[in-house]
Coordinates of C-alpha atoms in Angstrom, one line a residue:
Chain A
X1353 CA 21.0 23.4 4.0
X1354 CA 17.4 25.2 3.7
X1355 CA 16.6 27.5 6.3
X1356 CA 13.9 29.2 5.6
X1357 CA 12.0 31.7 7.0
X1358 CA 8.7 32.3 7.0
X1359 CA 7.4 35.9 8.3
X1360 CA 3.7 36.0 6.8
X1361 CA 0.6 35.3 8.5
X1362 CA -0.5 32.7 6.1
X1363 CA 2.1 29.9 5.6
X1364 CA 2.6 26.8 3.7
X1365 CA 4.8 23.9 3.7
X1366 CA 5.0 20.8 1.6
X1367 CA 7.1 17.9 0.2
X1368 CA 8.6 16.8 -3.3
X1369 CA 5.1 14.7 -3.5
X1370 CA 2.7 17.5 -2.9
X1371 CA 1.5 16.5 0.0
X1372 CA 1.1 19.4 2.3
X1373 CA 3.3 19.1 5.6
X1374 CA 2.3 21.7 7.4
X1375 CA -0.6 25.7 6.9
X1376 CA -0.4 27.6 9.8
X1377 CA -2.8 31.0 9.8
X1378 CA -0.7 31.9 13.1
X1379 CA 0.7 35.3 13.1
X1380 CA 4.6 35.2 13.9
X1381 CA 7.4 33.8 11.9
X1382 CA 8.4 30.2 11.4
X1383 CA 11.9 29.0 10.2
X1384 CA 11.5 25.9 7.8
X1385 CA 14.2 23.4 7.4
X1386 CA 15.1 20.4 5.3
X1387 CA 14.1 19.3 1.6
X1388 CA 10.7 20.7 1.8
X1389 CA 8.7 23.9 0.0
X1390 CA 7.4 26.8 1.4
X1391 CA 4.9 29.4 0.6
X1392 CA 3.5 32.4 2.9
X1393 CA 1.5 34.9 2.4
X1394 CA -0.7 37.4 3.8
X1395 CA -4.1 36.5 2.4
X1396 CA -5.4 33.1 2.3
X1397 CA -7.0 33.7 -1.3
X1398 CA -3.4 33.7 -2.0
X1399 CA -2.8 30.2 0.0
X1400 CA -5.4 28.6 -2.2
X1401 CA -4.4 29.7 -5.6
X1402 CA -1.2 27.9 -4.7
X1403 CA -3.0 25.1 -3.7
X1404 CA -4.4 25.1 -6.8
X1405 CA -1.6 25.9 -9.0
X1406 CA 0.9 22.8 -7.8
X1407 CA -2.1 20.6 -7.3
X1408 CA -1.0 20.2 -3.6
X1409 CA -2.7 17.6 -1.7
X1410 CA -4.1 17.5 1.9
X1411 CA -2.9 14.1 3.4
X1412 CA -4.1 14.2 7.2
X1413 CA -7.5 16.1 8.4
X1414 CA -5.5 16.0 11.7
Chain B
X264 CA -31.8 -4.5 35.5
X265 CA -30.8 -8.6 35.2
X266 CA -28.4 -10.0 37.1
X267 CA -25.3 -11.1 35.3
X268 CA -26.8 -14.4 36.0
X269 CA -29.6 -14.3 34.0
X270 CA -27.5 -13.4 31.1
X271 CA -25.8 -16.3 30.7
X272 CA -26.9 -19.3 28.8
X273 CA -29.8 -16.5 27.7
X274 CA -31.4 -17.2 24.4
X275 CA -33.8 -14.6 22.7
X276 CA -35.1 -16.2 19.3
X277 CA -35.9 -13.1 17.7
X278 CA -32.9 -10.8 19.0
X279 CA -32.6 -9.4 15.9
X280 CA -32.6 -5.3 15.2
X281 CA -33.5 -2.5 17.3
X282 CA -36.9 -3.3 18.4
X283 CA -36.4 -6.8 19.9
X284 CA -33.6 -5.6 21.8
X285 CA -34.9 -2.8 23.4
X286 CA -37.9 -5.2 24.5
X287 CA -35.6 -7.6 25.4
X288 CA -34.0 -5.2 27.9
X289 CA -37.5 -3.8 29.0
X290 CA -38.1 -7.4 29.5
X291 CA -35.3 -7.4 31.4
X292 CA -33.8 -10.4 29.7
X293 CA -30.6 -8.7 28.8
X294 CA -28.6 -6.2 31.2
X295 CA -28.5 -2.6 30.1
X296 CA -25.0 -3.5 29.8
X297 CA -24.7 -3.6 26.4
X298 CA -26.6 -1.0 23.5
X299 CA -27.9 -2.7 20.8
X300 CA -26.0 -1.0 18.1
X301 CA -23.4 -3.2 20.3
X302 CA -25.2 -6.2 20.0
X303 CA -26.5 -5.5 16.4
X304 CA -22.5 -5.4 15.7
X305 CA -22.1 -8.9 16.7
X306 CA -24.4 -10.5 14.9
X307 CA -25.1 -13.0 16.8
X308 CA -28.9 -13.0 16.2
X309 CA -30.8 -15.4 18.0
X310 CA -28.6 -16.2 20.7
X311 CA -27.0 -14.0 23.0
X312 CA -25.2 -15.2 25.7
X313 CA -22.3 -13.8 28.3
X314 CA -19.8 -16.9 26.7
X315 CA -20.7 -15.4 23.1
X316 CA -20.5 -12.0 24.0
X317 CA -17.1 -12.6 25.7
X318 CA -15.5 -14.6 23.3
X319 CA -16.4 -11.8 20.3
X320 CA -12.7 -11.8 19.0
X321 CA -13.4 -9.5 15.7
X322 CA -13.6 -6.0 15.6
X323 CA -16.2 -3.8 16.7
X324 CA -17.5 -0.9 14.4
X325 CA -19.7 1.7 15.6
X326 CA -18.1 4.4 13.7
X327 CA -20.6 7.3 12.8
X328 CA -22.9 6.3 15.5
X329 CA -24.9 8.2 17.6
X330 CA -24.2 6.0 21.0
X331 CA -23.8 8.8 23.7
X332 CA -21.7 6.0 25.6
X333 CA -20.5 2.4 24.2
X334 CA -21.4 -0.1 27.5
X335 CA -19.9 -3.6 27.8
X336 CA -16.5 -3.4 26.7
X337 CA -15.5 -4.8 29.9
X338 CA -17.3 -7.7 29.0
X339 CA -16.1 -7.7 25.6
X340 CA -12.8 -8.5 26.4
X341 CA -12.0 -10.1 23.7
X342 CA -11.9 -7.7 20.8
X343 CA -8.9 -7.2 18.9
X344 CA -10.1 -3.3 17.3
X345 CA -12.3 -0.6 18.4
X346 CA -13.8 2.0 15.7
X347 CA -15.9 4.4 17.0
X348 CA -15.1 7.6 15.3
X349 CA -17.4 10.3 13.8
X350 CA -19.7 10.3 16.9
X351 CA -21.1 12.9 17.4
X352 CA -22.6 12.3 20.8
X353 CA -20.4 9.7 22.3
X354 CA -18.8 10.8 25.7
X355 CA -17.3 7.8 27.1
X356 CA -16.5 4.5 26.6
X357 CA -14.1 1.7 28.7
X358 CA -11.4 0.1 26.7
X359 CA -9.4 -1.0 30.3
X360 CA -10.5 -4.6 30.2
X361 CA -10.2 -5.4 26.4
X362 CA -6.3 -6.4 26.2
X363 CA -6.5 -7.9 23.2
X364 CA -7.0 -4.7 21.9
X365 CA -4.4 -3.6 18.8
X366 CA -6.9 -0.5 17.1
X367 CA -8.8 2.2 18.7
X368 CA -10.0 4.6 16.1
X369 CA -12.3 7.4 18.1
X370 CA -11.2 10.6 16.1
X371 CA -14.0 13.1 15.3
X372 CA -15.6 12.4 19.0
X373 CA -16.8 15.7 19.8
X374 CA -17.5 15.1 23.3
X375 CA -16.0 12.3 24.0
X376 CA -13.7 12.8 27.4
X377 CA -12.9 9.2 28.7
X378 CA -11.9 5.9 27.3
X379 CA -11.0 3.8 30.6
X380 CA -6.7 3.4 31.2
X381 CA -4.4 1.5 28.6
X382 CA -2.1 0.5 30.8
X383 CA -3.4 -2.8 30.1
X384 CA -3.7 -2.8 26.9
X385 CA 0.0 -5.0 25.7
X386 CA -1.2 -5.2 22.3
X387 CA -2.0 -1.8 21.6
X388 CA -0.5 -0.3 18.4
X389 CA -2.8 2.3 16.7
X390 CA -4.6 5.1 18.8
X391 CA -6.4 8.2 17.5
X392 CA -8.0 10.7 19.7
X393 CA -8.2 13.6 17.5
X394 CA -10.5 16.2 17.6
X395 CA -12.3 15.3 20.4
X396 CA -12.9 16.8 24.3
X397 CA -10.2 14.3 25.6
X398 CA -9.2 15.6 29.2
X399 CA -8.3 12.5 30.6
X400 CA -4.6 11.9 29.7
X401 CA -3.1 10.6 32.6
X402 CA -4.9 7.1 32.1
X403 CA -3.7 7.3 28.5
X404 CA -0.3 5.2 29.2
X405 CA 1.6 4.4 26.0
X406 CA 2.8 0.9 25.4
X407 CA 5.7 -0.2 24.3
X408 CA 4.0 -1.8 21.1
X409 CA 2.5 1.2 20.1
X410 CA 3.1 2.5 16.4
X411 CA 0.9 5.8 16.0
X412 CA -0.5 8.0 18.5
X413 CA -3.1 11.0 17.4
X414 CA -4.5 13.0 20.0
X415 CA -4.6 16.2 18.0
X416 CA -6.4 19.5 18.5
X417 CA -8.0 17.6 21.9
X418 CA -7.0 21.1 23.3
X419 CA -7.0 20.0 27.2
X420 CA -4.1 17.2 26.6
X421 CA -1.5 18.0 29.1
X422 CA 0.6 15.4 29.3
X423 CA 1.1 12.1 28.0
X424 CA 2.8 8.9 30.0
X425 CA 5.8 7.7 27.4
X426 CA 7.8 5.0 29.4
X427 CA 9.1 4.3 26.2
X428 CA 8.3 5.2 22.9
X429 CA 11.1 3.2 20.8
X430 CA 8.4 1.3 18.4
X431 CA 6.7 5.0 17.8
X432 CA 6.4 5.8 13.9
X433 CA 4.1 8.4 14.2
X434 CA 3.1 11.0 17.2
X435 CA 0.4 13.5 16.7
X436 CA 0.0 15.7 19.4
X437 CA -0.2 19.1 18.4
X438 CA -3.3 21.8 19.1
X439 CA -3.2 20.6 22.7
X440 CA -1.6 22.4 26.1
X441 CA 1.2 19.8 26.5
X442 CA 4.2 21.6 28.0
X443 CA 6.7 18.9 28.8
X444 CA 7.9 16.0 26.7
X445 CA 10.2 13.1 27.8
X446 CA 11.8 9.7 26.9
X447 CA 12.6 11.4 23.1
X448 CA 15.7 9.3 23.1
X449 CA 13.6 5.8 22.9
X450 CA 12.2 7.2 19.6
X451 CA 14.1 5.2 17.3
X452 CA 11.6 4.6 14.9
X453 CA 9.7 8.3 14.8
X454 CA 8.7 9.3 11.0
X455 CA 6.6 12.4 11.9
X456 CA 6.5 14.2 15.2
X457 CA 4.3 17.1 14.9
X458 CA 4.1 18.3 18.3
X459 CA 3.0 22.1 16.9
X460 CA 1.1 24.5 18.9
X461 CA 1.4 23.2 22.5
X462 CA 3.0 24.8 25.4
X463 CA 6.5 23.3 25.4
X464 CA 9.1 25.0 27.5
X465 CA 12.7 25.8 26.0
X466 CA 14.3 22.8 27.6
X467 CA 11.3 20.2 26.0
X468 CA 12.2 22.0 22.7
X469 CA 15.5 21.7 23.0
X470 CA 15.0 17.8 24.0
X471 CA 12.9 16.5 21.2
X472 CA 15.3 18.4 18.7
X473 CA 18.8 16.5 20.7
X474 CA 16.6 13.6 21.2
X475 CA 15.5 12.9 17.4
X476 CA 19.1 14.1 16.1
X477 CA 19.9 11.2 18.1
X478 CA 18.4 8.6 17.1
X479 CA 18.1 10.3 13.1
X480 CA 21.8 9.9 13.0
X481 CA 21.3 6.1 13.7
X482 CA 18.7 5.1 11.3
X483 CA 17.6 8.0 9.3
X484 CA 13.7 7.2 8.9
X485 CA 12.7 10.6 10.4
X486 CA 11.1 12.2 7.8
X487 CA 9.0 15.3 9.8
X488 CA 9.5 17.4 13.2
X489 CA 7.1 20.2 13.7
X490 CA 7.3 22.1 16.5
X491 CA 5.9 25.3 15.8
X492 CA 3.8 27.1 18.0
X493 CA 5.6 26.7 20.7
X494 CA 9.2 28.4 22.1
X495 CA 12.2 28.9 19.9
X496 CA 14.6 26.5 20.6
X497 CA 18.0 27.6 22.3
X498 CA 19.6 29.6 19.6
X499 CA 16.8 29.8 17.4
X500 CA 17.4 28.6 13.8
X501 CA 21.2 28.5 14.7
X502 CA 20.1 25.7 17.6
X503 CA 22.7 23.0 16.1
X504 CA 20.4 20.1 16.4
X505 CA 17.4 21.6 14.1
X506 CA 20.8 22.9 11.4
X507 CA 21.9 19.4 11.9
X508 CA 18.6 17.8 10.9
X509 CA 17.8 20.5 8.1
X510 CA 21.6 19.5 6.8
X511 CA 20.2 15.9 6.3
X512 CA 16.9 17.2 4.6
X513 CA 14.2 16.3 7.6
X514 CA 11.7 19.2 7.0
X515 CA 11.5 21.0 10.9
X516 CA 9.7 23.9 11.6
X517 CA 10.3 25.7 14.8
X518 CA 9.6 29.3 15.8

């Protein structure tokens, strides 16, 4: 099990391929669960470094 | 305006870009029925005539256009896929007649409001309505062949009609004001479900997290279930059905 939970404005979720499931610039918390990463944070210059660091890749413009 | 009459059997030698056709139609020769970026499509050239035009079996691509409305597709009844998206100015268009139709692609529509009712459409297995000023959901019945359904961030998307869902891979419907969702159980083959930022009451929660434990537990393909932005399920993140699903590694987000 991998509950998480996600209490930042800015938050980030994506799979074992990179690909990024879910950002959200929502305030409010989000609980994650399953075999997938997460990342929040309260800026979203932070967001994008991350982006950048793992290479994470934007699947769906939807 | 011709009569429908004087359409068929027409032949215009030089019907060949723009300019002919626009004199063509200020000839009168041709109904306004259909634009030219319509006819221009076909490719028929120097013969247009109600058979050809009825019998176009290939797929129509106006994507990108600037079209504020695509006229003729009830005459067009023939087409198999519709691509119309990244227009700009296009507010309408009627698909109700063409049931051969297995592709409409309109994403990116900013205005576009209207595409006619499915509820014909048999074939139908590939929609996408994102991004656009849809309001006109209760024409938008799914069929039972359909595979993917995207009618994201449409914003005024209320309610969609799901008879049955059970050939359903792929549901995008979040970033609209959709506050009930039914028929989860039928959603056998559901992938991803993102259904995030909507206005789904506790009990529609608490159905599409029993419905897709359900049918998860039968043939594991679910991969995604998103339904943030909306209530917290019963329970919260103790609500048995998400534990259950997180248990089995299917990435759901709730509030």
């Amino acid at each position: 099990m991998s509950n998480k939970k996600l209490e930042k404005k800015y938050k980030l979720v994506w799979n074992s391929d990179l690909e990024i499931l879910f950002y959200s610039e929502k305030e409010g918390s989000i609980s994650v669960g399953g075999n997938s990463y997460v990342f929040d944070a309260d800026t979203k210059e932070e967001i994008d470094a991350k982006i950048l660091e793992l290479g994470l890749i934007v699947i769906d413009p939807n | 305006m011709a009569t429908q009459q004087q359409i068929i059997d027409l032949t215009y030698a030089t019907l060949q870009d723009k300019a002919d056709i626009v004199k063509a139609e200020q000839d009168g020769v041709i109904l306004d029925t259909f634009h030219y970026g319509i006819i221009n499509q076909m490719r028929l050239n120097n013969r247009i005539t109600y058979a050809d035009i009825k019998s176009y079996d290939s797929s129509l691509s106006l994507a990108s256009s600037y079209l504020p409305e695509i006229k003729g597709l009830g005459k067009m009844v023939d087409i198999t896929s519709l691509t119309a998206y990244n227009s700009p100015i296009l507010e309408r268009f009627d698909i109700s007649m063409c049931t051969k139709l297995t592709n409409i692609y309109a994403q990116n529509c900013a205005k576009l409001e209207s595409i006619g009712t499915t509820v014909n459409l048999v074939n139908l297995v590939n929609l996408d309505l994102s991004r656009t000023a849809f309001k006109d959901s209760e024409n938008i019945v799914l069929p039972v062949t359909l595979k993917t359904l995207r009618m994201s961030h449409c914003g005024t998307v209320t309610s969609i009609m799901n008879a049955s869902g059970r050939n359903l891979t792929e549901l995008q419907l979040q970033n609209n004001a959709i506050s009930y969702v039914g028929n989860v159980n039928t959603w056998g083959e559901m992938t991803k479900c993102e259904l995030q930022n909507n206005t789904l009451d506790v009990a529609s929660v608490d159905r599409v997290l029993s419905g897709l434990r359900n049918t998860y537990s039968q043939n594991q393909v679910l991969t995604l279930l998103n339904l943030s932005g909306n209530v917290a399920p019963t329970g919260g993140n103790t609500n048995a059905d998400y534990l259950y699903l997180d248990t089995q590694g299917v990435t759901v987000i709730i509030d």
